[in-house]
Amino acid sequence: MPPLIPSPERVAHAAANTFDMVFKGGVADLRRTPARIIDEAPKRTIFEYLPTEDRRRHLPVLLVPPLAAPTICFDLRRGCSMAEHLLGLGHPTYLLEYGSIAFSDRDLGLEHWVQDLIPTAIEKVSAHCGGQPVQVVGWCLGGIMALLALAARGDLPVNSIAMVASPFDFEQLRLFAPIRGLSNITNGFFGTAVYRALGGAPAPIVKRAFQLSTLDKYLTRPVAVAANLHDREFLAQVEAVDHFIDNMHAYPGRTMGQLYHTFFRVNDLADGQLELGDHAIDVADVRVPVLAVAGNADTLAPRAAVHHVGRLLTGAPEVQLKTGPGGHLGVLTGRRAVGTTWRWIDEFFARHEAPSAQTRSAA
């Protein structure tokens, strides 16, 4: 509990931070980590982050975001950037970006991302690194799609994969229980009518949905900011998260329909098997080590939903399940992620760069 009478030092810090927020536009350093494009095609741009010095000591890492979320999730702000962190460890680090989604993209389905776009990105990164195998980090739907891509394509040059806040049992998503109930009553008509009329889920709706998932924090934000005016790191994180939310993208219509009917209504992903187009995919076919990290305060992807994947990966040589502090975004790039989620990913990747690590475990 903060003291009733703040110290002069605390008052001085609060005054300086308030001045910067009001007159200098904020306290967060939102400059992006420098990167260059190595490959570009419709709905697929691959960036290579540029290290400040040549420190390539480890296998390359490809960062796979979910649809609709801005790719700054992996590069939130200076001092709290997974991309910056991986570069510092000596990983050639790459980012897959889908670009903005328009009404004209409404016919793009999950198979576009799972069977074409993500596998191609993995192959491009491997080729760019002289044929080295790639280590993959996927957040939320990005992790789900990347794992499905590996299940569908066992020949992909992937060494291991880490998924953060990627749910596989959608019945555990209590936040969406009312929507599921209404959907079942109307036999799916309610949601179908909405996304078909709009051609998907427009960016403003995606933004509001993300805010509602953390409604308690959103409503108490002004009080929290006022109580922490002296804490520059806290204020910088709040500012960076607001910037992230303000840059949400849309979901394409067909993909939104598949997520709505196949994942939310039927929970078809819970058994690890999925029909995409004329292809049957089973995550039991994944043959690389897998790390799944859940957030202890994540309402969008609760721990039980995320860790459910451990039951499905019967063919993986190792499955490691972890729970870190934070909500849906916080577990990926919150202020405590560097000592939890990032450290677990670092250790996981480092261990599996050695070909002798072939034991299956769960933690």
Tab-separated table of C-alpha atoms in Angstrom:
chain	number	residue	atom	x	y	z
A	1	MET	CA	0.000	0.000	0.000
A	2	PRO	CA	1.513	3.403	-1.003
A	3	PRO	CA	2.281	5.851	1.822
A	4	LEU	CA	-0.377	8.448	2.642
A	5	ILE	CA	2.152	11.238	2.210
A	6	PRO	CA	4.353	10.627	-0.861
A	7	SER	CA	8.070	11.303	-0.615
A	8	PRO	CA	9.574	14.334	-2.389
A	9	GLU	CA	11.326	11.963	-4.794
A	10	ARG	CA	8.044	10.259	-5.684
A	11	VAL	CA	6.374	13.638	-6.251
A	12	ALA	CA	9.254	14.749	-8.489
A	13	HIS	CA	9.042	11.599	-10.606
A	14	ALA	CA	5.276	11.960	-10.912
A	15	ALA	CA	5.614	15.578	-11.999
A	16	ALA	CA	8.257	14.738	-14.620
A	17	ASN	CA	6.194	11.865	-16.010
A	18	THR	CA	3.046	13.983	-16.132
A	19	PHE	CA	4.902	16.702	-18.012
A	20	ASP	CA	6.177	14.184	-20.595
A	21	MET	CA	2.730	12.634	-21.053
A	22	VAL	CA	1.006	16.008	-21.511
A	23	PHE	CA	3.602	17.988	-23.449
A	24	LYS	CA	5.905	15.400	-25.071
A	25	GLY	CA	3.355	12.863	-26.270
A	26	GLY	CA	4.121	10.117	-23.768
A	27	VAL	CA	6.825	8.286	-21.868
A	28	ALA	CA	7.117	5.046	-23.876
A	29	ASP	CA	9.788	4.582	-26.525
A	30	LEU	CA	7.617	3.173	-29.308
A	31	ARG	CA	10.308	3.104	-31.974
A	32	ARG	CA	10.289	-0.204	-33.809
A	33	THR	CA	13.331	-2.458	-33.845
A	34	PRO	CA	14.982	-1.856	-37.264
A	35	ALA	CA	14.022	-4.470	-39.855
A	36	ARG	CA	14.140	-5.068	-43.585
A	37	ILE	CA	11.875	-6.987	-45.956
A	38	ILE	CA	13.337	-10.248	-47.280
A	39	ASP	CA	10.212	-11.547	-49.021
A	40	GLU	CA	6.884	-10.064	-50.049
A	41	ALA	CA	3.693	-11.424	-51.587
A	42	PRO	CA	-0.040	-10.725	-51.165
A	43	LYS	CA	-0.881	-11.005	-47.437
A	44	ARG	CA	2.669	-12.175	-46.677
A	45	THR	CA	5.584	-9.951	-45.792
A	46	ILE	CA	8.628	-11.410	-44.054
A	47	PHE	CA	10.867	-9.046	-42.131
A	48	GLU	CA	14.352	-9.679	-40.827
A	49	TYR	CA	15.165	-7.705	-37.693
A	50	LEU	CA	18.562	-6.047	-37.976
A	51	PRO	CA	21.001	-6.641	-35.107
A	52	THR	CA	23.238	-3.794	-33.981
A	53	GLU	CA	26.192	-6.170	-34.330
A	54	ASP	CA	26.781	-9.596	-35.848
A	55	ARG	CA	25.906	-11.973	-33.000
A	56	ARG	CA	24.451	-14.940	-34.905
A	57	ARG	CA	25.074	-17.758	-32.436
A	58	HIS	CA	21.776	-19.642	-32.545
A	59	LEU	CA	19.137	-20.967	-34.927
A	60	PRO	CA	16.783	-18.473	-36.578
A	61	VAL	CA	13.442	-17.644	-34.973
A	62	LEU	CA	10.255	-16.833	-36.879
A	63	LEU	CA	7.619	-14.831	-35.000
A	64	VAL	CA	4.051	-15.677	-36.078
A	65	PRO	CA	1.287	-13.288	-34.949
A	66	PRO	CA	-2.433	-14.008	-34.939
A	67	LEU	CA	-4.766	-12.515	-37.477
A	68	ALA	CA	-6.181	-9.084	-36.600
A	69	ALA	CA	-3.457	-8.265	-34.057
A	70	PRO	CA	-0.721	-5.796	-35.031
A	71	THR	CA	2.730	-7.362	-35.262
A	72	ILE	CA	4.013	-4.902	-32.661
A	73	CYS	CA	2.908	-7.558	-30.156
A	74	PHE	CA	6.450	-8.928	-30.618
A	75	ASP	CA	8.057	-5.485	-30.557
A	76	LEU	CA	5.883	-3.578	-28.110
A	77	ARG	CA	8.373	-0.910	-27.014
A	78	ARG	CA	12.083	-0.457	-26.482
A	79	GLY	CA	13.100	-2.351	-23.375
A	80	CYS	CA	10.072	-4.652	-23.601
A	81	SER	CA	10.419	-6.233	-27.043
A	82	MET	CA	10.694	-9.960	-27.685
A	83	ALA	CA	12.299	-9.255	-31.056
A	84	GLU	CA	14.938	-7.069	-29.424
A	85	HIS	CA	15.478	-9.739	-26.752
A	86	LEU	CA	15.980	-12.577	-29.248
A	87	LEU	CA	18.384	-10.489	-31.313
A	88	GLY	CA	20.417	-9.787	-28.188
A	89	LEU	CA	20.761	-13.524	-27.562
A	90	GLY	CA	22.132	-14.085	-31.048
A	91	HIS	CA	19.055	-15.453	-32.850
A	92	PRO	CA	18.545	-14.286	-36.434
A	93	THR	CA	14.995	-13.063	-35.862
A	94	TYR	CA	12.218	-12.818	-38.446
A	95	LEU	CA	8.616	-11.638	-38.428
A	96	LEU	CA	5.672	-12.729	-40.540
A	97	GLU	CA	3.180	-9.960	-41.258
A	98	TYR	CA	-0.161	-10.365	-43.041
A	99	GLY	CA	-0.931	-6.723	-43.695
A	100	SER	CA	-4.306	-5.038	-43.437
A	101	ILE	CA	-7.467	-6.991	-44.250
A	102	ALA	CA	-10.051	-5.443	-46.562
A	103	PHE	CA	-13.586	-6.418	-47.581
A	104	SER	CA	-12.089	-7.842	-50.778
A	105	ASP	CA	-10.238	-10.431	-48.639
A	106	ARG	CA	-13.473	-11.878	-47.261
A	107	ASP	CA	-13.017	-15.205	-49.105
A	108	LEU	CA	-9.680	-16.025	-47.460
A	109	GLY	CA	-10.025	-19.021	-45.148
A	110	LEU	CA	-7.821	-20.675	-42.545
A	111	GLU	CA	-6.339	-22.970	-45.168
A	112	HIS	CA	-4.730	-19.917	-46.805
A	113	TRP	CA	-2.703	-19.208	-43.675
A	114	VAL	CA	-2.149	-22.806	-42.520
A	115	GLN	CA	-1.397	-24.555	-45.803
A	116	ASP	CA	0.210	-21.779	-47.817
A	117	LEU	CA	1.316	-18.629	-46.072
A	118	ILE	CA	2.950	-19.938	-42.866
A	119	PRO	CA	4.725	-22.929	-44.506
A	120	THR	CA	6.101	-20.630	-47.189
A	121	ALA	CA	7.351	-18.179	-44.574
A	122	ILE	CA	9.144	-20.984	-42.693
A	123	GLU	CA	10.813	-22.173	-45.903
A	124	LYS	CA	11.836	-18.635	-46.868
A	125	VAL	CA	13.442	-18.003	-43.465
A	126	SER	CA	15.282	-21.333	-43.556
A	127	ALA	CA	16.593	-20.593	-47.051
A	128	HIS	CA	17.638	-17.099	-45.976
A	129	CYS	CA	19.718	-18.703	-43.199
A	130	GLY	CA	21.471	-21.187	-45.444
A	131	GLY	CA	19.045	-24.051	-44.900
A	132	GLN	CA	19.094	-24.001	-41.108
A	133	PRO	CA	16.003	-25.305	-39.311
A	134	VAL	CA	13.726	-22.634	-37.881
A	135	GLN	CA	12.418	-22.167	-34.356
A	136	VAL	CA	8.870	-20.787	-34.299
A	137	VAL	CA	7.131	-18.558	-31.751
A	138	GLY	CA	3.377	-18.128	-32.228
A	139	TRP	CA	1.037	-16.017	-30.128
A	140	CYS	CA	-2.674	-16.840	-29.762
A	141	LEU	CA	-4.139	-17.894	-33.141
A	142	GLY	CA	-0.644	-17.510	-34.599
A	143	GLY	CA	0.490	-20.441	-32.444
A	144	ILE	CA	-2.543	-22.533	-33.416
A	145	MET	CA	-2.046	-21.920	-37.135
A	146	ALA	CA	1.699	-22.591	-36.930
A	147	LEU	CA	1.136	-25.907	-35.130
A	148	LEU	CA	-1.515	-26.921	-37.675
A	149	ALA	CA	0.938	-26.054	-40.458
A	150	LEU	CA	3.549	-28.341	-38.895
A	151	ALA	CA	0.997	-31.126	-38.514
A	152	ALA	CA	0.009	-30.807	-42.170
A	153	ARG	CA	3.579	-30.530	-43.453
A	154	GLY	CA	5.978	-32.827	-41.643
A	155	ASP	CA	8.753	-31.880	-44.071
A	156	LEU	CA	8.920	-28.249	-42.951
A	157	PRO	CA	12.382	-27.233	-41.673
A	158	VAL	CA	11.302	-26.561	-38.083
A	159	ASN	CA	13.439	-27.421	-35.069
A	160	SER	CA	10.891	-26.629	-32.309
A	161	ILE	CA	7.867	-24.436	-31.660
A	162	ALA	CA	6.749	-22.297	-28.732
A	163	MET	CA	3.110	-21.214	-28.453
A	164	VAL	CA	1.967	-18.458	-26.114
A	165	ALA	CA	-1.714	-18.086	-25.105
A	166	SER	CA	-2.898	-20.474	-27.845
A	167	PRO	CA	-6.134	-22.238	-26.771
A	168	PHE	CA	-7.101	-25.686	-28.074
A	169	ASP	CA	-10.210	-26.369	-25.974
A	170	PHE	CA	-12.679	-23.578	-26.648
A	171	GLU	CA	-15.211	-24.858	-24.127
A	172	GLN	CA	-12.800	-23.561	-21.492
A	173	LEU	CA	-13.213	-19.995	-22.792
A	174	ARG	CA	-15.842	-18.915	-20.262
A	175	LEU	CA	-15.816	-15.374	-21.604
A	176	PHE	CA	-17.535	-16.605	-24.771
A	177	ALA	CA	-20.079	-18.888	-23.073
A	178	PRO	CA	-22.989	-16.388	-23.515
A	179	ILE	CA	-22.159	-15.987	-27.218
A	180	ARG	CA	-21.992	-19.761	-27.637
A	181	GLY	CA	-25.341	-20.156	-25.902
A	182	LEU	CA	-27.023	-17.583	-28.138
A	183	SER	CA	-25.398	-19.169	-31.166
A	184	ASN	CA	-26.721	-22.617	-30.287
A	185	ILE	CA	-30.228	-21.262	-29.765
A	186	THR	CA	-30.206	-19.658	-33.220
A	187	ASN	CA	-28.266	-22.569	-34.791
A	188	GLY	CA	-25.398	-20.228	-35.565
A	189	PHE	CA	-27.520	-17.741	-37.471
A	190	PHE	CA	-26.753	-14.784	-35.168
A	191	GLY	CA	-22.988	-14.796	-35.682
A	192	THR	CA	-23.205	-15.885	-39.309
A	193	ALA	CA	-25.453	-12.974	-40.237
A	194	VAL	CA	-23.096	-10.499	-38.584
A	195	TYR	CA	-19.806	-11.573	-40.187
A	196	ARG	CA	-21.388	-12.146	-43.609
A	197	ALA	CA	-22.965	-8.711	-43.619
A	198	LEU	CA	-19.693	-7.064	-42.613
A	199	GLY	CA	-17.407	-9.294	-44.685
A	200	GLY	CA	-15.641	-10.386	-41.494
A	201	ALA	CA	-14.908	-8.670	-38.202
A	202	PRO	CA	-13.926	-5.019	-38.807
A	203	ALA	CA	-11.013	-3.542	-36.880
A	204	PRO	CA	-13.179	-1.405	-34.522
A	205	ILE	CA	-15.115	-4.500	-33.429
A	206	VAL	CA	-11.897	-6.461	-32.879
A	207	LYS	CA	-10.551	-3.579	-30.804
A	208	ARG	CA	-13.659	-3.410	-28.604
A	209	ALA	CA	-13.677	-7.183	-28.148
A	210	PHE	CA	-10.070	-7.108	-26.923
A	211	GLN	CA	-10.884	-4.300	-24.500
A	212	LEU	CA	-13.907	-6.185	-23.172
A	213	SER	CA	-11.731	-9.226	-22.481
A	214	THR	CA	-9.923	-7.139	-19.860
A	215	LEU	CA	-12.865	-4.975	-18.860
A	216	ASP	CA	-11.850	-4.741	-15.204
A	217	LYS	CA	-8.404	-3.379	-16.097
A	218	TYR	CA	-9.876	-1.099	-18.751
A	219	LEU	CA	-12.334	0.458	-16.299
A	220	THR	CA	-9.783	0.875	-13.500
A	221	ARG	CA	-7.049	2.165	-15.804
A	222	PRO	CA	-7.433	5.875	-14.854
A	223	VAL	CA	-7.136	5.026	-11.159
A	224	ALA	CA	-4.125	2.786	-11.782
A	225	VAL	CA	-2.376	5.470	-13.832
A	226	ALA	CA	-3.022	8.119	-11.176
A	227	ALA	CA	-1.661	5.832	-8.457
A	228	ASN	CA	1.471	5.064	-10.470
A	229	LEU	CA	2.368	8.461	-11.910
A	230	HIS	CA	5.804	8.087	-10.321
A	231	ASP	CA	6.475	4.728	-12.040
A	232	ARG	CA	7.740	5.475	-15.541
A	233	GLU	CA	7.966	1.797	-16.549
A	234	PHE	CA	4.348	1.196	-15.561
A	235	LEU	CA	3.191	4.241	-17.519
A	236	ALA	CA	5.270	3.254	-20.539
A	237	GLN	CA	3.707	-0.212	-20.569
A	238	VAL	CA	0.172	1.195	-20.353
A	239	GLU	CA	0.927	3.593	-23.188
A	240	ALA	CA	2.425	0.828	-25.346
A	241	VAL	CA	-0.563	-1.472	-24.779
A	242	ASP	CA	-2.951	1.353	-25.719
A	243	HIS	CA	-0.941	1.874	-28.914
A	244	PHE	CA	-1.179	-1.851	-29.652
A	245	ILE	CA	-4.964	-1.923	-29.181
A	246	ASP	CA	-5.431	1.177	-31.340
A	247	ASN	CA	-3.785	-0.628	-34.272
A	248	MET	CA	-5.958	-3.739	-34.446
A	249	HIS	CA	-6.791	-5.159	-37.880
A	250	ALA	CA	-9.892	-6.868	-39.258
A	251	TYR	CA	-10.626	-10.588	-39.641
A	252	PRO	CA	-11.455	-11.809	-43.170
A	253	GLY	CA	-15.000	-13.139	-43.492
A	254	ARG	CA	-14.373	-16.794	-44.364
A	255	THR	CA	-11.692	-17.183	-41.693
A	256	MET	CA	-14.022	-15.552	-39.174
A	257	GLY	CA	-16.753	-17.999	-40.167
A	258	GLN	CA	-14.441	-20.978	-39.686
A	259	LEU	CA	-13.311	-19.739	-36.278
A	260	TYR	CA	-16.908	-19.071	-35.240
A	261	HIS	CA	-18.443	-22.354	-36.364
A	262	THR	CA	-15.517	-24.800	-36.095
A	263	PHE	CA	-13.717	-23.479	-33.014
A	264	PHE	CA	-16.283	-21.609	-30.910
A	265	ARG	CA	-19.530	-23.469	-31.650
A	266	VAL	CA	-18.389	-27.052	-32.288
A	267	ASN	CA	-15.031	-26.995	-30.446
A	268	ASP	CA	-13.633	-29.119	-33.260
A	269	LEU	CA	-10.035	-28.342	-32.338
A	270	ALA	CA	-10.322	-30.039	-28.945
A	271	ASP	CA	-9.537	-33.479	-30.393
A	272	GLY	CA	-6.567	-32.127	-32.347
A	273	GLN	CA	-8.113	-32.981	-35.690
A	274	LEU	CA	-9.349	-30.481	-38.246
A	275	GLU	CA	-10.689	-30.647	-41.783
A	276	LEU	CA	-9.397	-27.762	-43.896
A	277	GLY	CA	-10.584	-27.887	-47.454
A	278	ASP	CA	-9.803	-31.408	-48.690
A	279	HIS	CA	-7.059	-31.955	-46.092
A	280	ALA	CA	-7.380	-33.719	-42.744
A	281	ILE	CA	-4.936	-32.358	-40.161
A	282	ASP	CA	-4.056	-34.042	-36.870
A	283	VAL	CA	-1.677	-32.339	-34.414
A	284	ALA	CA	-0.638	-35.821	-33.258
A	285	ASP	CA	1.465	-35.789	-36.448
A	286	VAL	CA	3.703	-33.010	-35.093
A	287	ARG	CA	7.186	-34.446	-34.645
A	288	VAL	CA	9.081	-31.553	-33.077
A	289	PRO	CA	9.332	-30.379	-29.429
A	290	VAL	CA	6.515	-28.067	-28.339
A	291	LEU	CA	6.310	-25.490	-25.547
A	292	ALA	CA	2.890	-24.068	-24.581
A	293	VAL	CA	2.748	-21.075	-22.220
A	294	ALA	CA	-0.496	-19.876	-20.626
A	295	GLY	CA	-1.228	-16.681	-18.698
A	296	ASN	CA	-2.520	-17.005	-15.138
A	297	ALA	CA	-4.906	-14.057	-15.679
A	298	ASP	CA	-5.826	-14.713	-19.306
A	299	THR	CA	-9.594	-14.589	-19.871
A	300	LEU	CA	-9.315	-15.051	-23.651
A	301	ALA	CA	-7.186	-18.205	-23.401
A	302	PRO	CA	-7.337	-19.684	-19.879
A	303	ARG	CA	-4.668	-22.109	-18.731
A	304	ALA	CA	-6.907	-25.189	-19.116
A	305	ALA	CA	-7.645	-24.241	-22.740
A	306	VAL	CA	-3.971	-23.662	-23.557
A	307	HIS	CA	-2.543	-26.695	-21.746
A	308	HIS	CA	-5.157	-28.960	-23.333
A	309	VAL	CA	-2.815	-29.262	-26.313
A	310	GLY	CA	-0.499	-31.394	-24.176
A	311	ARG	CA	-3.003	-34.271	-24.453
A	312	LEU	CA	-3.076	-34.024	-28.223
A	313	LEU	CA	0.631	-33.982	-29.120
A	314	THR	CA	1.212	-37.710	-28.825
A	315	GLY	CA	3.832	-37.705	-31.574
A	316	ALA	CA	5.969	-34.829	-30.280
A	317	PRO	CA	9.303	-35.840	-28.671
A	318	GLU	CA	8.699	-33.313	-25.865
A	319	VAL	CA	5.743	-31.269	-24.702
A	320	GLN	CA	6.382	-28.642	-22.038
A	321	LEU	CA	3.526	-26.756	-20.372
A	322	LYS	CA	4.154	-23.520	-18.456
A	323	THR	CA	2.053	-20.833	-16.785
A	324	GLY	CA	3.328	-17.267	-16.575
A	325	PRO	CA	2.042	-14.049	-15.031
A	326	GLY	CA	-0.286	-11.814	-17.019
A	327	GLY	CA	-3.291	-11.757	-19.266
A	328	HIS	CA	-3.541	-12.477	-22.972
A	329	LEU	CA	-0.990	-9.889	-24.070
A	330	GLY	CA	0.829	-9.594	-20.749
A	331	VAL	CA	2.010	-13.210	-20.706
A	332	LEU	CA	3.669	-12.573	-24.086
A	333	THR	CA	5.163	-9.151	-23.504
A	334	GLY	CA	4.316	-7.854	-20.045
A	335	ARG	CA	6.949	-6.395	-17.759
A	336	ARG	CA	7.433	-9.772	-16.042
A	337	ALA	CA	7.603	-11.776	-19.282
A	338	VAL	CA	11.374	-11.365	-19.597
A	339	GLY	CA	11.912	-13.465	-16.452
A	340	THR	CA	9.186	-16.010	-17.204
A	341	THR	CA	7.831	-16.559	-20.729
A	342	TRP	CA	10.922	-15.272	-22.522
A	343	ARG	CA	13.279	-17.188	-20.253
A	344	TRP	CA	11.312	-20.417	-20.768
A	345	ILE	CA	11.413	-19.919	-24.543
A	346	ASP	CA	15.156	-19.165	-24.422
A	347	GLU	CA	15.889	-22.297	-22.402
A	348	PHE	CA	13.564	-24.437	-24.527
A	349	PHE	CA	15.117	-23.333	-27.807
A	350	ALA	CA	18.676	-23.613	-26.489
A	351	ARG	CA	18.102	-27.156	-25.268
A	352	HIS	CA	16.603	-28.301	-28.541
A	353	GLU	CA	19.329	-26.846	-30.689
A	354	ALA	CA	21.213	-29.932	-29.466
A	355	PRO	CA	19.974	-32.943	-31.507
A	356	SER	CA	20.374	-35.266	-28.523
A	357	ALA	CA	17.406	-33.759	-26.657
A	358	GLN	CA	14.657	-36.218	-27.499
A	359	THR	CA	12.821	-36.902	-24.251
A	360	ARG	CA	9.153	-36.245	-23.663
A	361	SER	CA	8.168	-34.360	-20.516
A	362	ALA	CA	5.521	-32.079	-19.058
A	363	ALA	CA	6.165	-29.380	-16.452
